[in-house]
Short mmCIF file of C-alpha atoms and ligand atoms in Angstrom, two decimals:
data_model
loop_
_atom_site.label_atom_id
_atom_site.label_comp_id
_atom_site.label_asym_id
_atom_site.label_seq_id
_atom_site.Cartn_x
_atom_site.Cartn_y
_atom_site.Cartn_z
CA MET A 1 130.04 47.00 129.99
CA SER A 2 130.40 49.62 133.18
CA VAL A 3 126.74 50.72 134.65
CA PHE A 4 127.80 54.15 134.05
CA ARG A 5 128.69 53.19 130.17
CA LYS A 6 125.25 51.67 130.13
CA VAL A 7 123.23 54.92 131.57
CA ARG A 8 125.04 57.09 129.36
CA ASN A 9 124.09 53.98 125.94
CA THR A 10 120.33 54.45 127.82
CA ILE A 11 120.91 58.04 127.36
CA ASN A 12 121.66 58.43 124.00
CA LEU A 13 119.35 56.26 123.14
CA LEU A 14 116.65 58.39 124.34
CA LYS A 15 118.32 61.20 123.01
CA SER A 16 117.99 59.53 119.50
CA VAL A 17 113.78 59.80 119.93
CA ASP A 18 112.35 61.71 117.77
CA MET A 19 111.62 65.37 119.00
CA ASP A 20 107.70 65.12 118.94
CA GLN A 21 107.73 61.33 120.73
CA LEU A 22 110.41 63.13 123.46
CA ALA A 23 108.56 65.69 124.10
CA LYS A 24 105.94 63.28 124.82
CA ILE A 25 108.14 61.39 127.08
CA ASN A 26 108.74 64.35 129.09
CA LYS A 27 105.45 65.33 129.88
CA GLN A 28 104.49 61.76 131.08
CA ILE A 29 107.61 61.64 132.92
CA ASP A 30 109.76 63.42 134.98
CA LEU A 31 113.12 62.65 132.76
CA SER A 32 115.72 63.88 135.07
CA GLU A 33 113.70 62.01 137.96
CA ALA A 34 113.91 58.93 135.24
CA MET A 35 117.72 59.42 134.99
CA LYS A 36 118.20 58.71 138.57
CA SER A 37 116.23 55.49 138.80
CA LEU A 38 118.52 54.77 135.86
CA GLY A 39 121.39 55.01 137.50
CA GLN A 40 119.77 52.30 140.55
CA LEU A 41 119.08 49.72 138.04
CA ASP A 42 121.48 46.59 138.16
CA GLU A 43 123.00 45.16 134.63
CA ARG A 44 120.73 42.85 133.56
CA GLN A 45 117.64 45.03 134.33
CA LEU A 46 119.77 48.01 131.74
CA LYS A 47 120.13 45.38 129.22
CA GLY A 48 116.02 44.68 129.38
CA LEU A 49 115.36 48.39 128.83
CA MET A 50 118.14 49.02 126.07
CA LYS A 51 116.11 46.03 124.09
CA MET A 52 113.00 47.35 124.66
CA LEU A 53 113.90 50.72 123.69
CA LYS A 54 116.14 49.19 120.52
CA THR A 55 112.87 47.33 119.84
CA LYS A 56 110.54 50.03 120.11
CA GLN A 57 112.69 51.90 117.65
CA LYS A 58 112.43 49.24 115.09
CA LYS A 59 108.83 48.42 115.86
CA GLY A 60 108.66 52.68 114.96
CA GLN A 61 110.67 52.40 111.63
CA SER A 62 112.44 55.36 113.15
CA ASP A 63 116.04 54.24 112.53
CA LEU A 64 116.45 57.05 110.79
CA PRO A 65 117.95 60.26 113.05
CA PRO A 66 115.99 62.29 114.97
CA ILE A 67 114.07 65.41 113.52
CA THR A 68 116.17 68.14 115.43
CA GLY A 69 116.89 71.71 114.92
CA ASP A 70 119.23 71.38 117.28
CA PHE A 71 122.26 70.62 115.72
CA TYR A 72 125.04 71.55 117.63
CA ASN A 73 122.85 70.57 121.02
CA LEU A 74 122.98 74.10 122.28
CA ASP A 75 119.99 72.80 124.83
CA LEU A 76 122.90 70.84 126.57
CA LYS A 77 123.80 74.02 127.82
CA LEU A 78 120.92 74.69 130.04
CA THR A 79 120.38 73.55 132.78
CA GLU A 80 118.02 70.57 134.26
CA GLU A 81 115.59 73.65 135.19
CA GLN A 82 116.03 75.16 132.14
CA ARG A 83 115.82 72.64 130.26
CA LYS A 84 112.90 71.30 131.94
CA LEU A 85 111.08 74.87 131.18
CA GLN A 86 111.63 74.53 127.55
CA MET A 87 110.23 71.05 127.33
CA GLU A 88 107.10 72.90 129.21
CA VAL A 89 106.77 75.31 126.75
CA ARG A 90 107.27 73.12 123.63
CA ASN A 91 104.81 70.76 124.71
CA PHE A 92 102.18 73.51 125.68
CA MET A 93 103.24 74.57 122.18
CA GLU A 94 102.89 71.54 120.30
CA ASP A 95 99.50 70.26 122.71
CA GLU A 96 97.32 73.83 122.50
CA VAL A 97 98.78 76.13 120.10
CA ARG A 98 99.54 74.01 116.91
CA PRO A 99 95.97 72.43 116.59
CA LEU A 100 94.28 76.27 116.55
CA VAL A 101 97.30 78.08 114.86
CA ASN A 102 96.30 77.49 110.86
CA ASP A 103 92.63 78.02 111.16
CA HIS A 104 92.90 81.18 113.44
CA TRP A 105 95.42 82.63 110.34
CA ASN A 106 93.16 81.55 107.75
CA ARG A 107 90.31 84.10 109.35
CA ALA A 108 93.03 86.41 110.96
CA LYS A 109 91.39 85.85 114.52
CA PHE A 110 93.07 85.84 117.92
CA PRO A 111 92.69 82.65 119.76
CA HIS A 112 91.79 84.92 123.35
CA GLU A 113 91.07 81.14 125.08
CA ILE A 114 94.87 80.21 124.89
CA ILE A 115 95.53 83.11 127.34
CA GLU A 116 94.12 81.28 130.14
CA LYS A 117 96.39 78.00 129.11
CA PHE A 118 99.41 80.38 129.05
CA LYS A 119 98.70 81.42 132.65
CA LYS A 120 99.63 78.30 133.91
CA LEU A 121 103.47 78.11 132.56
CA ASN A 122 104.04 81.73 134.18
CA ILE A 123 106.46 82.41 131.45
CA THR A 124 105.74 86.35 131.46
CA GLY A 125 108.29 89.25 132.35
CA VAL A 126 110.55 86.39 132.50
CA PRO A 127 114.04 88.16 132.94
CA TYR A 128 112.56 91.26 135.26
CA GLU A 129 112.96 90.91 138.97
CA GLY A 130 110.14 91.44 141.42
CA TYR A 131 106.27 92.02 140.41
CA GLY A 132 105.73 87.89 140.81
CA CYS A 133 108.11 87.93 137.70
CA PRO A 134 110.78 84.65 137.38
CA ASN A 135 113.31 86.59 137.20
CA LEU A 136 115.38 84.11 134.84
CA PRO A 137 117.97 85.05 132.71
CA PHE A 138 117.59 85.91 129.16
CA LEU A 139 118.47 83.36 127.68
CA MET A 140 115.73 81.86 128.71
CA GLU A 141 113.70 84.43 127.92
CA GLY A 142 115.38 83.60 124.03
CA ILE A 143 114.82 80.17 124.50
CA ILE A 144 111.02 80.89 125.48
CA ALA A 145 110.63 83.08 122.28
CA GLN A 146 112.46 80.66 120.26
CA GLU A 147 110.12 77.54 121.31
CA ILE A 148 106.67 79.74 120.48
CA ALA A 149 108.02 80.79 117.62
CA ARG A 150 108.68 77.05 116.48
CA VAL A 151 105.10 76.56 116.29
CA ASP A 152 103.88 79.94 115.67
CA VAL A 153 105.12 83.61 114.98
CA SER A 154 102.04 85.28 115.49
CA ILE A 155 101.90 83.96 118.69
CA SER A 156 105.00 84.85 119.95
CA THR A 157 104.61 88.12 118.56
CA PHE A 158 101.38 88.50 120.68
CA PHE A 159 104.25 87.32 123.58
CA GLY A 160 106.78 89.65 122.72
CA VAL A 161 104.38 92.86 122.45
CA HIS A 162 103.09 91.78 126.08
CA SER A 163 105.45 91.03 127.67
CA GLY A 164 108.73 92.34 126.29
CA LEU A 165 107.41 96.20 124.72
CA ALA A 166 104.56 96.86 126.97
CA MET A 167 105.78 95.46 130.46
CA GLY A 168 109.55 96.54 129.46
CA SER A 169 108.45 99.67 128.91
CA ILE A 170 107.00 100.46 132.25
CA TYR A 171 109.83 98.00 134.11
CA LEU A 172 112.38 100.57 132.19
CA CYS A 173 110.35 103.39 132.54
CA GLY A 174 107.82 103.55 134.87
CA SER A 175 107.70 105.00 138.36
CA GLU A 176 107.23 102.42 141.40
CA GLU A 177 103.77 103.33 141.53
CA GLN A 178 103.04 102.66 138.24
CA LYS A 179 105.05 98.99 138.04
CA GLN A 180 103.31 98.24 141.09
CA GLU A 181 99.98 99.19 139.40
CA TRP A 182 100.55 97.30 135.77
CA LEU A 183 103.37 94.54 136.12
CA PRO A 184 101.87 92.00 138.67
CA LYS A 185 98.30 91.70 136.63
CA MET A 186 100.26 91.78 133.24
CA GLN A 187 102.41 89.28 134.84
CA LYS A 188 99.96 86.79 135.42
CA LEU A 189 98.31 87.70 132.32
CA ASP A 190 95.36 89.33 133.94
CA ALA A 191 95.86 92.50 131.77
CA ILE A 192 97.14 92.79 128.78
CA GLY A 193 100.14 95.34 126.81
CA ALA A 194 100.26 96.90 123.81
CA PHE A 195 103.38 99.62 122.44
CA GLY A 196 102.38 102.36 120.12
CA LEU A 197 105.31 104.09 118.61
CA THR A 198 105.30 103.26 114.83
CA GLU A 199 102.85 106.08 112.96
CA PRO A 200 101.43 106.05 109.45
CA ASN A 201 103.92 108.52 108.46
CA VAL A 202 106.83 107.96 110.94
CA GLY A 203 108.41 104.06 111.19
CA SER A 204 112.15 104.03 110.64
CA GLY A 205 112.10 107.83 111.49
CA VAL A 206 110.69 107.48 114.90
CA ALA A 207 113.63 108.86 116.30
CA GLY A 208 113.42 112.18 115.55
CA GLY A 209 109.80 112.70 113.45
CA LEU A 210 106.77 111.29 115.61
CA GLU A 211 104.32 113.58 114.79
CA THR A 212 101.89 111.88 117.44
CA THR A 213 101.89 114.89 120.17
CA CYS A 214 101.28 115.22 123.84
CA LYS A 215 100.74 118.80 125.59
CA PHE A 216 100.74 119.37 129.27
CA ASP A 217 97.18 121.72 130.20
CA GLY A 218 98.67 122.63 133.93
CA GLU A 219 96.94 119.15 135.28
CA ASN A 220 96.57 116.45 132.15
CA TRP A 221 98.53 115.74 129.08
CA ILE A 222 96.57 115.98 126.02
CA LEU A 223 97.37 113.12 123.25
CA ASN A 224 96.81 113.78 119.34
CA GLY A 225 97.68 111.81 116.81
CA GLN A 226 97.71 108.43 114.76
CA LYS A 227 99.98 105.35 114.96
CA LYS A 228 99.92 102.25 113.13
CA TRP A 229 100.70 98.29 113.66
CA ILE A 230 100.16 98.50 117.06
CA GLY A 231 99.83 94.95 117.77
CA ASN A 232 97.12 93.39 120.76
CA ALA A 233 96.23 97.44 120.73
CA THR A 234 92.43 96.15 119.80
CA PHE A 235 92.01 94.82 122.95
CA ALA A 236 94.65 95.63 125.16
CA ASP A 237 94.00 97.01 128.63
CA VAL A 238 96.85 99.12 128.50
CA ILE A 239 98.94 100.64 125.72
CA ILE A 240 102.15 102.15 125.88
CA ILE A 241 101.14 105.35 123.88
CA TRP A 242 105.51 107.21 122.85
CA ALA A 243 104.36 110.95 121.39
CA ARG A 244 106.38 114.36 120.82
CA ASP A 245 106.12 116.81 123.77
CA VAL A 246 104.84 119.81 121.56
CA ASP A 247 106.64 122.03 124.55
CA SER A 248 109.92 120.60 125.08
CA ASN A 249 110.29 118.54 121.75
CA GLN A 250 110.92 115.29 123.95
CA VAL A 251 109.30 112.61 123.58
CA LYS A 252 107.10 110.89 126.39
CA GLY A 253 105.23 108.02 127.30
CA PHE A 254 101.89 107.11 128.42
CA LEU A 255 100.01 104.58 129.84
CA VAL A 256 96.96 104.87 127.88
CA ARG A 257 94.10 102.89 129.61
CA LYS A 258 91.19 100.74 127.77
CA GLY A 259 88.29 102.45 126.92
CA ASN A 260 90.06 105.97 127.71
CA PRO A 261 87.66 108.98 125.78
CA GLY A 262 89.65 109.65 122.99
CA TYR A 263 91.23 106.53 122.02
CA LYS A 264 89.81 104.53 119.03
CA ALA A 265 91.94 100.83 117.71
CA GLU A 266 90.83 99.33 114.51
CA LYS A 267 92.27 96.43 113.03
CA MET A 268 94.25 96.41 110.39
CA GLU A 269 92.63 94.25 107.55
CA ASP A 270 94.19 92.39 104.86
CA LYS A 271 97.88 91.54 106.14
CA MET A 272 99.71 88.61 104.32
CA ALA A 273 101.83 87.63 107.55
CA LEU A 274 101.26 87.57 111.08
CA ARG A 275 97.17 87.19 110.76
CA ILE A 276 96.90 86.07 114.34
CA VAL A 277 97.75 89.20 116.10
CA GLN A 278 95.74 91.68 116.36
CA ASN A 279 97.21 95.15 114.46
CA ALA A 280 95.65 98.11 114.80
CA ILE A 281 95.35 101.78 113.70
CA ILE A 282 95.39 103.91 116.76
CA THR A 283 93.44 107.68 116.61
CA LEU A 284 93.64 110.21 119.64
CA THR A 285 91.56 112.73 119.30
CA ASP A 286 92.09 115.07 122.31
CA CYS A 287 92.74 111.93 124.73
CA VAL A 288 93.63 113.22 128.23
CA ILE A 289 95.76 111.69 130.12
CA PRO A 290 96.65 112.36 134.08
CA GLU A 291 100.21 112.82 134.94
CA SER A 292 99.96 109.89 136.81
CA ASP A 293 99.88 108.18 134.16
CA ARG A 294 102.78 109.53 132.15
CA LEU A 295 105.65 107.09 132.42
CA GLN A 296 107.56 109.12 134.89
CA LYS A 297 111.38 107.84 133.84
CA ALA A 298 111.13 108.39 130.14
CA ASP A 299 112.45 111.78 129.37
CA SER A 300 113.12 111.65 125.86
CA PHE A 301 113.61 109.00 123.06
CA LYS A 302 117.12 107.51 124.56
CA ASP A 303 114.39 105.55 127.30
CA THR A 304 112.42 104.45 124.64
CA ALA A 305 115.50 103.04 122.54
CA LYS A 306 116.53 101.30 126.32
CA VAL A 307 113.18 98.79 125.44
CA LEU A 308 113.92 98.32 122.15
CA ARG A 309 117.45 97.44 122.92
CA MET A 310 116.00 94.83 125.13
CA THR A 311 113.49 93.23 123.21
CA ARG A 312 115.33 93.28 119.65
CA ALA A 313 117.33 90.40 121.03
CA GLY A 314 114.06 88.64 121.66
CA VAL A 315 113.01 89.01 117.99
CA ALA A 316 116.21 87.86 116.60
CA TRP A 317 115.32 84.44 118.61
CA GLN A 318 111.94 84.65 117.28
CA ALA A 319 113.43 84.94 113.76
CA VAL A 320 115.22 81.91 115.04
CA GLY A 321 112.39 79.67 116.14
CA CYS A 322 110.54 80.92 112.93
CA ALA A 323 113.36 78.88 110.64
CA ARG A 324 113.74 76.20 113.23
CA GLY A 325 109.95 75.56 112.94
CA ALA A 326 110.33 75.08 108.80
CA TYR A 327 113.33 73.65 109.13
CA GLU A 328 112.37 70.68 111.25
CA SER A 329 108.51 70.56 109.22
CA ALA A 330 110.78 70.25 105.54
CA LEU A 331 112.35 67.64 106.88
CA LYS A 332 109.91 65.20 108.47
CA TYR A 333 108.46 65.86 104.90
CA THR A 334 111.33 65.20 102.93
CA ARG A 335 111.47 61.92 104.63
CA LYS A 336 108.07 60.62 103.76
CA ARG A 337 107.34 62.22 100.67
CA GLU A 338 108.54 59.52 97.88
CA GLN A 339 108.94 60.18 94.41
CA PHE A 340 110.80 58.23 91.30
CA GLY A 341 110.30 55.25 94.32
CA ARG A 342 112.39 57.14 96.66
CA PRO A 343 112.11 59.37 99.85
CA ILE A 344 113.13 62.66 98.13
CA ALA A 345 115.40 63.28 101.16
CA SER A 346 117.40 60.73 99.98
CA TYR A 347 118.29 62.81 96.27
CA GLN A 348 121.72 65.32 96.58
CA LEU A 349 120.15 68.47 95.54
CA ILE A 350 117.17 68.21 98.36
CA GLN A 351 119.75 67.35 100.76
CA ASN A 352 122.25 70.41 99.51
CA HIS A 353 118.79 72.44 100.48
CA LEU A 354 118.11 70.43 103.83
CA VAL A 355 122.04 71.39 104.74
CA GLU A 356 121.96 74.94 103.59
CA MET A 357 119.08 75.27 106.10
CA VAL A 358 120.96 73.60 109.33
CA SER A 359 123.48 75.50 108.69
CA ASN A 360 121.93 78.60 108.23
CA LEU A 361 119.88 77.99 111.52
CA THR A 362 122.78 76.55 113.72
CA ALA A 363 124.66 79.91 112.73
CA MET A 364 121.51 81.85 113.94
CA GLN A 365 121.19 79.66 117.06
CA THR A 366 124.81 79.99 118.48
CA LEU A 367 125.01 83.71 117.94
CA VAL A 368 121.56 84.44 119.74
CA PHE A 369 122.91 81.80 122.48
CA ARG A 370 126.00 84.39 122.99
CA LEU A 371 123.94 87.28 122.19
CA SER A 372 122.15 86.65 125.24
CA GLU A 373 125.11 85.40 127.27
CA MET A 374 126.09 88.99 126.52
CA GLN A 375 122.99 90.61 127.81
CA ASP A 376 122.96 88.20 130.74
CA ALA A 377 126.38 89.89 131.70
CA ASP A 378 124.93 93.25 130.78
CA LEU A 379 127.29 93.82 128.13
CA LEU A 380 124.87 94.00 125.33
CA THR A 381 125.06 97.38 123.15
CA ASP A 382 122.45 98.65 120.21
CA GLU A 383 124.56 97.23 117.32
CA HIS A 384 124.73 93.73 119.21
CA ALA A 385 120.87 93.71 119.23
CA SER A 386 120.83 94.95 116.07
CA LEU A 387 123.27 92.55 114.12
CA ALA A 388 121.56 89.86 115.55
CA LYS A 389 118.18 90.99 113.96
CA VAL A 390 119.64 92.00 110.69
CA PHE A 391 121.48 88.45 110.73
CA CYS A 392 118.67 85.99 111.35
CA SER A 393 116.10 88.01 109.76
CA MET A 394 117.45 88.00 106.76
CA ARG A 395 118.83 84.18 107.03
CA THR A 396 115.42 83.07 108.38
CA ARG A 397 114.18 84.14 104.84
CA ASP A 398 116.18 81.83 103.20
CA VAL A 399 115.52 79.23 105.50
CA VAL A 400 111.54 79.34 104.58
CA SER A 401 111.66 79.77 101.20
CA ARG A 402 113.96 76.96 100.77
CA ALA A 403 111.60 74.67 103.41
CA ARG A 404 108.97 76.31 101.23
CA GLU A 405 110.81 75.04 97.66
CA VAL A 406 111.44 71.04 99.16
CA MET A 407 107.99 71.04 99.46
CA GLY A 408 106.94 71.49 96.15
CA GLY A 409 103.00 72.52 95.50
CA ASN A 410 102.44 71.51 99.14
CA GLY A 411 104.98 74.13 100.49
CA ILE A 412 102.24 76.75 99.69
CA LEU A 413 99.61 74.75 101.70
CA LEU A 414 98.75 76.05 105.60
CA GLU A 415 97.88 72.08 106.19
CA HIS A 416 101.98 71.98 106.12
CA ASP A 417 102.51 75.06 108.01
CA VAL A 418 105.69 76.10 106.14
CA ALA A 419 103.58 78.35 104.04
CA ARG A 420 102.95 80.62 107.07
CA PHE A 421 106.40 80.42 108.38
CA VAL A 422 107.23 81.98 104.75
CA ALA A 423 105.11 84.69 104.85
CA ASP A 424 105.52 85.48 109.06
CA ALA A 425 109.10 85.86 108.22
CA GLU A 426 108.17 88.80 105.99
CA ALA A 427 106.88 90.59 108.81
CA ILE A 428 110.02 89.59 111.60
CA TYR A 429 112.37 91.07 108.51
CA SER A 430 111.02 94.20 108.97
CA TYR A 431 109.60 95.37 112.40
CA GLU A 432 111.47 96.43 115.13
CA GLY A 433 113.48 98.08 113.04
CA THR A 434 113.92 97.00 109.00
CA LYS A 435 117.35 95.26 108.20
CA GLU A 436 118.84 98.57 106.40
CA ILE A 437 118.03 100.50 109.81
CA ASN A 438 119.54 98.00 112.12
CA SER A 439 122.56 97.47 109.58
CA LEU A 440 122.84 101.40 109.52
CA ILE A 441 123.04 101.03 113.60
CA VAL A 442 126.03 98.00 113.09
CA GLY A 443 127.49 100.54 110.33
CA ARG A 444 127.97 103.41 112.58
CA ALA A 445 129.11 101.48 115.52
CA ILE A 446 132.41 99.92 112.89
CA THR A 447 132.64 102.49 111.05
CA GLY A 448 132.13 105.86 113.54
CA TYR A 449 130.59 107.60 110.68
CA SER A 450 126.20 107.91 111.10
CA ALA A 451 124.78 107.22 107.91
CA PHE A 452 121.46 107.47 108.85
CA VAL A 453 120.78 110.65 106.57
CA SER A 454 122.34 112.56 103.91
C1 FAD B 1 103.21 92.94 111.66
C2 FAD B 1 104.15 94.16 112.27
C3 FAD B 1 103.91 94.35 113.16
C4 FAD B 1 104.10 95.41 114.08
N1 FAD B 1 103.76 95.91 115.34
C5 FAD B 1 104.41 97.21 116.04
C6 FAD B 1 104.10 97.38 117.45
O1 FAD B 1 103.29 96.62 118.60
N2 FAD B 1 104.11 98.72 117.58
C7 FAD B 1 104.96 99.37 116.78
O2 FAD B 1 104.96 100.64 117.22
N3 FAD B 1 105.32 99.67 115.60
C8 FAD B 1 104.94 97.86 115.11
N4 FAD B 1 105.52 97.90 113.66
C9 FAD B 1 106.04 98.73 113.17
C10 FAD B 1 107.51 98.14 112.34
O3 FAD B 1 108.44 98.29 113.44
C11 FAD B 1 107.53 99.23 111.12
O4 FAD B 1 106.80 98.51 110.05
C12 FAD B 1 108.86 99.50 110.99
O5 FAD B 1 109.73 100.01 111.74
C13 FAD B 1 109.23 99.86 109.76
O6 FAD B 1 108.53 100.96 109.23
P1 FAD B 1 108.20 101.28 108.44
O7 FAD B 1 106.65 100.25 107.89
O8 FAD B 1 107.00 102.82 107.86
O9 FAD B 1 108.92 101.52 107.02
P2 FAD B 1 109.69 102.80 106.54
O10 FAD B 1 110.37 103.78 107.60
O11 FAD B 1 108.47 103.56 105.43
O12 FAD B 1 110.74 101.90 105.80
C14 FAD B 1 110.20 101.64 104.30
C15 FAD B 1 112.03 101.62 103.56
O13 FAD B 1 113.33 102.53 103.87
C16 FAD B 1 113.69 102.20 104.23
N5 FAD B 1 114.94 103.08 104.64
C17 FAD B 1 113.69 103.55 105.68
N6 FAD B 1 115.25 104.61 106.41
C18 FAD B 1 115.94 104.36 105.42
C19 FAD B 1 117.33 105.53 105.53
N7 FAD B 1 117.77 106.46 106.54
N8 FAD B 1 118.53 104.85 104.90
C20 FAD B 1 118.23 103.37 104.34
N9 FAD B 1 116.44 103.15 104.01
C21 FAD B 1 116.07 103.60 104.79
C22 FAD B 1 113.67 100.98 105.05
O14 FAD B 1 114.91 100.27 105.64
C23 FAD B 1 112.60 100.20 104.45
O15 FAD B 1 113.02 99.11 102.97
C24 FAD B 1 104.95 96.45 113.61
C25 FAD B 1 105.55 95.94 111.93
C26 FAD B 1 104.71 94.66 111.40
C27 FAD B 1 104.67 94.99 110.09
#
């Protein structure tokens, strides 16, 4: 056998190692370096290595196929560098976040200590250029969102609100001075952002109906009104507030600083999903904001919509991560759990559920992969992002519900993670545009008729 084939076989053997094991190995050794070294081994050494790996597999009784939610090997489409970053995020989520999420979810607390640890990953503001941001393709933003949500959707929502909605508003709608002031410290997670658009009386209809008002008094802007559901708002350093100008009737955006007089954020209690996310009701009472803190390039709702278009793709990736986490947990469980003397994974009806799950998951993954490619090629439209959001949030609901089903009673226990994914999928389904609203966006694009209002 040629050395080339031996290396390929060894790589295949490594690939067949369980994803969790592979993540651990990758943390301990630089896999790309290891591959180079493998190429330098002679045939005898390679034979020895392969024998060792095979024996290890037998010892671990892992002659079953690996547990991976990447059935079509989309990971292979990433560069070595991109794959490395993906694995760094995966390791971080497995080691630092997974052990604490269920407890925090249960108590509806945000684990503030992880912010310091997150800083080291340098994954904030991924696609932006300048201001200390990594300036990687949107594809990587999606991959990262998937990796975070694969372990916990709340943490990925915290991240999406900060890095996508809040930083994105400043990046797309801020003046150069505003970007210079906020983006570098937000990139380092030294300042945390929130995004306040939805209101108690206005959700889907924000484009034309914001009740929160702003009025210019010749020197400052005076904000009045309420916002609902605003993630991170109880502790954020800067909250982007969207308000309707009473004089021009146009929507404007403001950088409201923590502690600004007239700004009050109260935590929303008793949520049945995304319990780690600190959502708030914000009340603005004659809140005075200087003109220098008005987003200088946000002149109408069209500018707000640009931010939503950019981040909606990320929400579709989050849905994929949620489905992947649930599928992998369920697959693992069904291979271990025995009933009637055999693992339940060996029963046809259970396999049918698992295949439905992996089909949906694979369809979603290939769709969001293409979505990000379009975003990177500057071809993304509102309807592209909306279609992905609708499809993925619907399919995710199906995947998590089957994951819960194959786990029987244990499917409703937090201990096995799937119960958390089931609940969190409900929030993904509704935020950043409900199924109906995103369908209306796609419907308008394909028929040429707007059906938003009769
Ligand atoms: C966990 C969570 C976190 C969130 N975080 C934030 C945040 O950080 N910042 C922020 O600004 N917002 C946030 N939101 C708000 C979110 O974007 C809204 O919930 C969403 O836009 C829907 O608005 P709504 O809940 O008021 O529902 P509504 O608009 O009241 O809709 C109720 C139902 O009516 C349907 N409907 C409405 N209009 C039409 C129509 N024309 N035709 C057919 N059906 C229609 C909807 O699809 C839905 O099924 C968050 C929400 C959740 C649940």
